[in-house]
Short mmCIF file of C-alpha atoms in Angstrom, two decimals:
data_model
loop_
_atom_site.label_atom_id
_atom_site.label_comp_id
_atom_site.label_asym_id
_atom_site.label_seq_id
_atom_site.Cartn_x
_atom_site.Cartn_y
_atom_site.Cartn_z
CA MET A 220 -0.10 -0.05 -0.06
CA PRO A 221 1.31 3.30 -0.79
CA GLY A 222 2.02 6.08 1.54
CA LEU A 223 0.16 9.24 1.50
CA GLY A 224 1.48 11.81 -0.85
CA PRO A 225 1.66 15.51 0.19
CA GLU A 226 -2.25 16.07 -0.22
CA GLY A 227 -3.05 13.26 2.27
CA GLN A 228 -0.55 14.06 5.11
CA ARG A 229 -2.79 16.62 6.77
CA GLY A 230 -5.23 13.97 8.44
CA ALA A 231 -1.94 12.08 9.80
CA ARG A 232 0.00 15.13 11.27
CA VAL A 233 1.88 15.00 14.48
CA VAL A 234 1.16 17.60 17.05
CA TYR A 235 3.71 18.72 19.55
CA VAL A 236 2.68 19.59 22.91
CA PRO A 237 5.62 20.96 25.12
CA GLU A 238 5.79 19.72 28.73
CA GLY A 239 3.80 22.22 31.01
CA THR A 240 1.21 23.04 28.45
CA PRO A 241 -2.19 23.07 29.93
CA VAL A 242 -4.27 20.21 28.25
CA ALA A 243 -7.69 18.96 29.34
CA GLU A 244 -9.48 15.58 28.04
CA ARG A 245 -12.40 16.16 25.61
CA ARG A 246 -15.48 13.96 24.74
CA VAL A 247 -15.79 12.41 21.39
CA PRO A 248 -17.61 14.89 18.90
CA GLY A 249 -21.18 13.75 18.22
CA GLY A 250 -21.62 11.28 15.19
CA LEU A 251 -18.45 9.59 15.69
CA GLU A 252 -17.72 6.14 16.68
CA GLU A 253 -16.51 5.30 20.22
CA PRO A 254 -12.99 6.10 20.85
CA TYR A 255 -10.49 3.56 21.22
CA ARG A 256 -10.05 1.81 24.30
CA ARG A 257 -7.32 3.22 26.54
CA VAL A 258 -4.45 1.13 26.98
CA PRO A 259 -1.49 1.83 29.42
CA LEU A 260 1.78 1.99 27.64
CA SER A 261 5.23 1.94 28.70
CA ALA A 262 8.78 2.00 27.16
CA GLU A 263 11.50 -0.11 27.13
CA PRO A 264 14.91 0.31 25.25
CA GLU A 265 15.81 -2.31 22.86
CA MET A 266 18.33 -2.68 19.97
CA THR A 267 17.13 -2.06 16.65
CA TRP A 268 18.54 -2.50 12.92
CA PRO A 269 17.54 -1.85 9.44
CA HIS A 270 15.06 -4.29 7.98
CA ARG A 271 16.57 -7.16 6.05
CA GLU A 272 15.46 -5.66 2.75
CA GLU A 273 17.15 -2.47 3.56
CA PHE A 274 20.49 -3.91 5.04
CA TRP A 275 22.86 -5.62 2.70
CA LEU A 276 24.90 -8.47 4.52
CA GLY A 277 27.77 -7.89 2.15
CA ASP A 278 28.35 -4.40 3.86
CA LEU A 279 29.75 -6.47 7.07
CA VAL A 280 32.47 -8.00 4.96
CA GLY A 281 33.27 -5.37 2.53
CA ALA A 282 31.76 -7.36 -0.38
CA SER A 283 30.28 -5.84 -3.56
CA PRO A 284 26.88 -6.80 -5.07
CA GLY A 285 27.44 -9.92 -6.88
CA ASP A 286 30.49 -11.26 -4.83
CA GLU A 287 30.16 -14.54 -3.06
CA LEU A 288 29.28 -14.03 0.53
CA PRO A 289 30.82 -15.99 3.21
CA GLU A 290 28.92 -18.98 4.55
CA TRP A 291 28.23 -17.45 7.96
CA THR A 292 26.53 -14.61 6.70
CA GLU A 293 23.28 -16.69 6.06
CA ALA A 294 23.29 -17.89 9.46
CA PHE A 295 23.71 -14.22 10.62
CA ASP A 296 20.63 -13.10 8.54
CA ASP A 297 18.59 -15.93 10.08
CA ALA A 298 19.53 -14.97 13.71
CA LEU A 299 18.49 -11.31 12.95
CA ILE A 300 15.13 -12.74 11.85
CA ASP A 301 14.81 -14.72 14.98
CA LEU A 302 15.92 -11.74 17.17
CA SER A 303 13.49 -9.24 15.37
CA PRO A 304 10.38 -8.32 17.10
CA LYS A 305 7.47 -9.45 15.10
CA VAL A 306 5.80 -5.93 14.86
CA GLY A 307 4.89 -3.55 17.69
CA HIS A 308 4.58 -0.01 18.71
CA ARG A 309 7.89 1.83 18.65
CA VAL A 310 9.39 5.21 19.23
CA GLY A 311 12.60 5.91 17.44
CA GLY A 312 14.96 3.17 16.09
CA TYR A 313 14.39 1.43 13.02
CA PRO A 314 10.89 0.73 11.75
CA ILE A 315 9.82 -2.83 11.47
CA PRO A 316 8.10 -3.05 7.94
CA ILE A 317 5.43 -5.78 7.39
CA GLN A 318 5.59 -5.65 3.54
CA GLY A 319 9.42 -4.91 2.71
CA GLY A 320 10.84 -1.44 2.85
CA LEU A 321 8.81 1.48 3.81
CA ASP A 322 7.11 3.67 0.85
CA CYS A 323 8.65 7.16 1.13
CA ASP A 324 6.48 8.56 -1.87
CA PHE A 325 5.79 11.69 0.42
CA LEU A 326 9.53 12.83 -0.36
CA GLY A 327 10.26 15.49 -2.93
CA ALA A 328 12.99 14.51 -5.62
CA GLU A 329 15.65 16.42 -3.79
CA GLU A 330 15.18 14.60 -0.48
CA ASP A 331 17.40 11.82 0.45
CA PRO A 332 15.37 8.83 2.08
CA ASP A 333 18.21 8.29 4.26
CA ASP A 334 17.69 11.65 5.84
CA TRP A 335 14.48 10.38 7.18
CA VAL A 336 14.16 8.58 10.64
CA LEU A 337 11.29 6.75 12.31
CA LEU A 338 9.41 9.01 14.89
CA ALA A 339 6.72 6.51 15.80
CA GLN A 340 5.32 3.15 14.80
CA ILE A 341 1.94 2.19 15.93
CA ASP A 342 0.88 -1.48 15.31
CA SER A 343 -2.75 -2.81 15.02
CA ASP A 344 -3.62 -3.58 18.72
CA ASP A 345 -6.55 -5.75 19.94
CA ARG A 346 -6.32 -4.41 23.30
CA ALA A 347 -7.29 -0.79 22.18
CA ARG A 348 -9.49 -2.11 19.28
CA MET A 349 -7.23 -0.53 16.73
CA GLU A 350 -6.89 -2.56 13.63
CA TRP A 351 -5.63 -0.83 10.52
CA VAL A 352 -6.81 -2.62 7.60
CA HIS A 353 -6.02 -6.12 8.00
CA GLN A 354 -3.19 -6.09 10.85
CA GLY A 355 -1.60 -2.89 9.50
CA THR A 356 1.15 -0.83 10.93
CA LEU A 357 1.20 3.19 10.97
CA TYR A 358 4.55 4.66 10.78
CA TRP A 359 5.50 8.53 11.10
CA LEU A 360 9.01 9.41 9.71
CA ILE A 361 10.75 12.70 10.25
CA SER A 362 14.10 14.42 8.83
CA ARG A 363 17.00 14.41 11.11
CA ALA A 364 16.94 18.19 10.67
CA ASP A 365 13.23 18.61 11.73
CA LEU A 366 13.70 16.36 14.61
CA ALA A 367 16.73 18.48 16.09
CA ALA A 368 14.62 21.57 15.51
CA ARG A 369 11.47 19.93 17.11
CA ASN A 370 9.71 20.63 13.94
CA PHE A 371 7.10 17.91 14.37
CA ALA A 372 4.98 19.66 11.64
CA GLY A 373 7.53 18.20 9.27
CA ALA A 374 6.75 14.57 10.41
CA ARG A 375 5.06 12.38 7.39
CA PHE A 376 2.91 9.37 7.49
CA THR A 377 2.84 6.21 5.75
CA TRP A 378 1.28 2.69 6.33
CA GLN A 379 1.46 -0.87 5.33
CA PHE A 380 -0.97 -3.75 6.00
CA LEU A 381 -1.04 -7.47 5.01
#
């Protein structure tokens, strides 16, 4: 599933609320469905790495595409698969794509995909009654410059589903 182009990003924007800003809980506007169930979240640091389709094992041994790789690289690749979380919520780190690499069709021709990092990943979650089209996952990416400047209005959205 392709990500949203620039015209579709408005409905998936990130709103930054600095610490100390007064906020109040509001009721769901009339005519809308029941809100998602509240689910307590906590964070745990974990090691992340690029998805296998975005990471070429030959880089580990200085090989070029087309070179024969040492036998151990296949076992290393299998071990990475075994260690990888199967999908889930995530803040920062590398995304866990469920359909190969993430679609970055929101980037302009002059923008480098390597300059974008994961801001947040929200998986389908039965506990909260959130399902994004057949167990999909939502991803917000942000450029390194916008993240450093806390310009969260520059974050972009894409998604994938099974």
